[in-house]
mmCIF file of C-alpha atoms and ligand atoms in Angstrom:
data_model
loop_
_atom_site.group_PDB
_atom_site.id
_atom_site.type_symbol
_atom_site.label_atom_id
_atom_site.label_comp_id
_atom_site.label_asym_id
_atom_site.label_seq_id
_atom_site.Cartn_x
_atom_site.Cartn_y
_atom_site.Cartn_z
ATOM 1 C CA MET V 874 -0.230 -1.189 -35.427
ATOM 2 C CA GLU V 875 -3.271 -1.288 -33.257
ATOM 3 C CA THR V 876 -3.627 0.882 -30.121
ATOM 4 C CA ARG V 877 -4.961 -0.888 -27.166
ATOM 5 C CA HIS V 878 -6.409 0.937 -24.002
ATOM 6 C CA ILE V 879 -5.918 -0.369 -20.265
ATOM 7 C CA ASP V 880 -8.604 0.814 -18.005
ATOM 8 C CA ILE V 881 -8.606 0.564 -14.170
ATOM 9 C CA LYS V 882 -11.418 0.976 -11.867
ATOM 10 C CA VAL V 883 -10.728 3.399 -9.108
ATOM 11 C CA GLU V 884 -13.401 4.095 -6.100
ATOM 12 C CA VAL V 885 -13.555 7.381 -4.814
ATOM 13 C CA ALA V 886 -14.873 8.038 -1.275
ATOM 14 C CA SER V 887 -14.978 11.513 0.108
ATOM 15 C CA SER V 888 -15.555 10.472 3.643
ATOM 16 C CA LEU V 889 -14.285 7.755 5.711
ATOM 17 C CA ASP V 890 -17.926 6.911 6.499
ATOM 18 C CA GLU V 891 -18.439 5.688 2.889
ATOM 19 C CA LEU V 892 -15.979 2.839 3.609
ATOM 20 C CA GLU V 893 -16.809 -0.557 4.983
ATOM 21 C CA THR V 894 -16.223 -0.992 8.497
ATOM 22 C CA ALA V 895 -13.083 -3.112 8.079
ATOM 23 C CA ASP V 896 -11.742 -0.908 5.439
ATOM 24 C CA ARG V 897 -12.134 2.014 7.879
ATOM 25 C CA GLU V 898 -10.332 0.157 10.787
ATOM 26 C CA LEU V 899 -7.363 -0.306 8.354
ATOM 27 C CA VAL V 900 -7.022 3.289 7.492
ATOM 28 C CA MET V 901 -7.196 4.367 11.054
ATOM 29 C CA ARG V 902 -4.360 1.716 11.798
ATOM 30 C CA ALA V 903 -2.444 3.126 8.921
ATOM 31 C CA GLN V 904 -2.718 6.729 10.394
ATOM 32 C CA LYS V 905 -1.764 5.546 13.725
ATOM 33 C CA ALA V 906 1.230 3.733 12.325
ATOM 34 C CA ALA V 907 2.302 6.931 10.459
ATOM 35 C CA SER V 908 2.646 8.768 13.825
ATOM 36 C CA ARG V 909 5.316 6.095 14.773
ATOM 37 C CA ALA V 910 7.368 6.638 11.562
ATOM 38 C CA TYR V 911 11.082 7.328 11.650
ATOM 39 C CA ALA V 912 11.375 10.064 8.988
ATOM 40 C CA PRO V 913 13.536 12.902 10.461
ATOM 41 C CA TYR V 914 14.947 13.467 6.860
ATOM 42 C CA SER V 915 11.674 14.020 4.829
ATOM 43 C CA GLN V 916 9.321 14.666 7.800
ATOM 44 C CA PHE V 917 6.973 12.827 5.694
ATOM 45 C CA ASN V 918 5.463 10.192 8.039
ATOM 46 C CA VAL V 919 3.637 7.374 6.039
ATOM 47 C CA GLY V 920 1.777 4.536 7.582
ATOM 48 C CA ALA V 921 0.545 1.292 6.155
ATOM 49 C CA CYS V 922 -1.797 -1.454 7.490
ATOM 50 C CA LEU V 923 -2.215 -4.944 5.889
ATOM 51 C CA LEU V 924 -5.287 -7.298 6.316
ATOM 52 C CA LEU V 925 -4.215 -10.906 5.938
ATOM 53 C CA GLU V 926 -6.433 -13.592 4.777
ATOM 54 C CA ASN V 927 -6.151 -15.298 8.348
ATOM 55 C CA GLY V 928 -7.419 -12.063 9.797
ATOM 56 C CA GLU V 929 -3.987 -10.369 10.965
ATOM 57 C CA MET V 930 -3.629 -6.807 10.864
ATOM 58 C CA ILE V 931 0.085 -5.877 10.328
ATOM 59 C CA GLU V 932 1.141 -2.381 10.503
ATOM 60 C CA GLY V 933 4.456 -0.473 9.213
ATOM 61 C CA ASN V 934 5.677 2.606 8.707
ATOM 62 C CA ASN V 935 8.698 4.508 6.925
ATOM 63 C CA GLN V 936 12.147 4.006 8.510
ATOM 64 C CA GLU V 937 14.620 6.432 7.019
ATOM 65 C CA ASN V 938 18.607 6.559 7.279
ATOM 66 C CA ALA V 939 21.086 9.142 7.068
ATOM 67 C CA SER V 940 22.181 7.194 4.178
ATOM 68 C CA TYR V 941 18.978 7.915 2.294
ATOM 69 C CA PRO V 942 18.857 4.807 0.010
ATOM 70 C CA CYS V 943 18.776 2.640 3.122
ATOM 71 C CA GLY V 944 15.367 3.814 4.092
ATOM 72 C CA CYS V 945 12.218 1.774 3.690
ATOM 73 C CA CYS V 946 8.704 2.530 2.773
ATOM 74 C CA ALA V 947 5.913 2.066 5.035
ATOM 75 C CA GLU V 948 4.336 -0.485 2.670
ATOM 76 C CA ARG V 949 7.522 -2.555 2.335
ATOM 77 C CA THR V 950 7.976 -2.582 6.074
ATOM 78 C CA ALA V 951 4.776 -3.914 6.700
ATOM 79 C CA LEU V 952 4.729 -6.251 3.605
ATOM 80 C CA ASN V 953 8.208 -7.689 4.629
ATOM 81 C CA TYR V 954 7.237 -8.193 8.305
ATOM 82 C CA ALA V 955 3.933 -9.861 7.178
ATOM 83 C CA ARG V 956 5.741 -12.202 4.849
ATOM 84 C CA SER V 957 8.314 -13.215 7.438
ATOM 85 C CA LYS V 958 5.754 -13.962 10.301
ATOM 86 C CA PHE V 959 3.034 -15.553 7.971
ATOM 87 C CA PRO V 960 4.756 -17.053 4.921
ATOM 88 C CA GLY V 961 2.270 -18.263 2.311
ATOM 89 C CA THR V 962 -0.576 -16.082 3.751
ATOM 90 C CA ALA V 963 -2.347 -13.966 1.279
ATOM 91 C CA VAL V 964 -2.780 -10.274 1.700
ATOM 92 C CA GLU V 965 -6.234 -8.945 1.101
ATOM 93 C CA THR V 966 -5.884 -5.379 1.549
ATOM 94 C CA ILE V 967 -3.380 -2.600 2.421
ATOM 95 C CA ALA V 968 -4.314 0.861 3.350
ATOM 96 C CA ILE V 969 -1.731 3.667 3.363
ATOM 97 C CA ALA V 970 -2.045 7.205 4.806
ATOM 98 C CA ALA V 971 0.955 9.973 5.160
ATOM 99 C CA PHE V 972 1.233 13.076 7.197
ATOM 100 C CA ASN V 973 3.757 16.174 7.260
ATOM 101 C CA SER V 974 4.216 18.746 9.762
ATOM 102 C CA ASP V 975 0.828 20.484 8.839
ATOM 103 C CA GLY V 976 -0.965 17.246 9.438
ATOM 104 C CA GLN V 977 -2.582 14.448 6.998
ATOM 105 C CA MET V 978 -1.864 14.960 3.472
ATOM 106 C CA ASN V 979 -4.972 16.167 1.720
ATOM 107 C CA THR V 980 -4.619 13.661 -1.403
ATOM 108 C CA PRO V 981 -4.774 10.084 -1.367
ATOM 109 C CA ILE V 982 -1.308 8.450 -0.997
ATOM 110 C CA PRO V 983 -0.339 6.141 -3.678
ATOM 111 C CA PRO V 984 2.468 3.409 -3.234
ATOM 112 C CA CYS V 985 5.718 4.103 -4.825
ATOM 113 C CA GLY V 986 6.898 2.200 -7.754
ATOM 114 C CA ILE V 987 9.282 -0.083 -5.741
ATOM 115 C CA CYS V 988 6.524 -0.859 -3.312
ATOM 116 C CA ARG V 989 4.067 -1.602 -6.283
ATOM 117 C CA GLN V 990 6.550 -4.033 -7.346
ATOM 118 C CA ALA V 991 6.943 -5.708 -4.185
ATOM 119 C CA LEU V 992 3.095 -5.822 -3.577
ATOM 120 C CA LEU V 993 2.722 -7.351 -7.155
ATOM 121 C CA GLU V 994 5.236 -10.109 -6.242
ATOM 122 C CA CYS V 995 2.751 -11.110 -3.273
ATOM 123 C CA GLU V 996 -0.258 -10.775 -5.270
ATOM 124 C CA ALA V 997 0.987 -13.046 -8.002
ATOM 125 C CA ASP V 998 2.353 -15.584 -5.416
ATOM 126 C CA SER V 999 -1.170 -15.977 -3.838
ATOM 127 C CA GLY V 1000 -3.258 -15.759 -7.151
ATOM 128 C CA ARG V 1001 -5.452 -13.397 -5.077
ATOM 129 C CA PRO V 1002 -5.903 -9.615 -5.968
ATOM 130 C CA ILE V 1003 -4.703 -7.199 -3.115
ATOM 131 C CA ARG V 1004 -6.924 -4.242 -2.656
ATOM 132 C CA VAL V 1005 -5.156 -0.887 -2.128
ATOM 133 C CA ILE V 1006 -6.702 1.943 -0.018
ATOM 134 C CA MET V 1007 -4.885 5.088 -0.630
ATOM 135 C CA ASN V 1008 -6.304 7.429 1.969
ATOM 136 C CA GLY V 1009 -6.147 11.297 1.926
ATOM 137 C CA LYS V 1010 -7.627 13.978 4.197
ATOM 138 C CA SER V 1011 -10.162 14.883 1.809
ATOM 139 C CA LEU V 1012 -10.469 11.755 -0.662
ATOM 140 C CA THR V 1013 -9.830 8.131 -0.442
ATOM 141 C CA ASN V 1014 -9.093 5.895 -3.505
ATOM 142 C CA ILE V 1015 -9.477 2.397 -3.653
ATOM 143 C CA VAL V 1016 -8.261 0.094 -6.464
ATOM 144 C CA HIS V 1017 -8.902 -3.805 -6.415
ATOM 145 C CA SER V 1018 -5.748 -5.043 -7.448
ATOM 146 C CA VAL V 1019 -1.964 -4.117 -7.289
ATOM 147 C CA ALA V 1020 -1.901 -5.187 -10.939
ATOM 148 C CA ASP V 1021 -3.924 -2.257 -11.836
ATOM 149 C CA LEU V 1022 -1.576 0.143 -10.431
ATOM 150 C CA LEU V 1023 1.307 -1.451 -12.322
ATOM 151 C CA PRO V 1024 0.286 -2.302 -16.065
ATOM 152 C CA LEU V 1025 2.707 -4.032 -18.262
ATOM 153 C CA SER V 1026 4.438 -5.083 -15.318
ATOM 154 C CA PHE V 1027 7.535 -7.357 -14.988
ATOM 155 C CA ASP V 1028 7.248 -10.411 -12.711
ATOM 156 C CA LYS V 1029 8.544 -14.059 -12.524
ATOM 157 C CA LYS V 1030 6.661 -15.220 -15.455
ATOM 158 C CA ASN V 1031 8.919 -13.046 -17.550
ATOM 159 C CA LEU V 1032 11.930 -14.909 -16.061
ATOM 160 C CA ASN V 1033 10.580 -18.262 -16.972
ATOM 161 C CA GLU V 1034 8.736 -18.036 -20.258
HETATM 162 N N1 LIG J 120 7.292 6.705 1.389
HETATM 163 C C1 LIG J 120 6.535 5.611 1.886
HETATM 164 O O1 LIG J 120 6.771 5.100 3.071
HETATM 165 N N2 LIG J 120 5.526 5.101 1.119
HETATM 166 C C2 LIG J 120 5.267 5.695 -0.242
HETATM 167 O O2 LIG J 120 4.398 5.347 -0.688
HETATM 168 C C3 LIG J 120 6.228 6.835 -0.683
HETATM 169 C C4 LIG J 120 7.323 7.229 0.078
HETATM 170 C C5 LIG J 120 8.241 7.404 2.365
HETATM 171 C C6 LIG J 120 9.784 7.210 1.896
HETATM 172 C C7 LIG J 120 10.530 8.187 2.572
HETATM 173 O O3 LIG J 120 10.785 7.918 3.900
HETATM 174 C C8 LIG J 120 9.543 9.528 2.601
HETATM 175 O O4 LIG J 120 8.258 8.790 2.353
HETATM 176 C C9 LIG J 120 9.614 10.443 1.509
HETATM 177 O O5 LIG J 120 9.564 10.031 0.246
#
C-alpha cells in the first residue's frame, strides 16, 4: 500500500492591510452582515460576503430557529441567494467573519462541513476555483479553492461514473 499526502496552500495575514483592496471590502461586508444575523440561540453571529464574476457582492448571515436544525449558516444564506438571483454566475471569492458577545472571534472562521459541500457544488459547476477568506480578529486565512478545504470529496462525478 502506498501513502499519498495532500497538501494545501494557506495564506495567512496578520492584518487586513495585507489584503488586496477588493478582499478587504469583502471582509468588511462580511463583518457588517454578521451584525444583522439572527442568532438568538447560539449568540454566534456569522457574516459572509460573496464576490460573483459579474461584480455583484452578496451578503448573508446565519438565520437560526427554535427548531435548531432548521437554522442556516451565513455562507449558505449568501450562496443560495446568489444562485437564485444569478444562476450560472461563478462565485470568485467568499469572505467569512464571526462575532460573539465579546466581539469578533480571534481565530479565522472556517466554513462548516455542510457549507463546504454546498460551496464545492458551486465551484464544480462553474469550473472555477472559489477563494475562501476566513477572517479572525488577529489572523485571516485564505485558501484558493473550496476543494482544498474538502479533500477526497463527494460530488456529482461520483454519482455518474
Ligand atoms: N455558523 C455559520 O453561520 N457558519 C459557519 O461556518 C459555522 C456556524 C452558524 C450556525 C449557527 O447559527 C451558529 O453559527 C453556531 O454554530
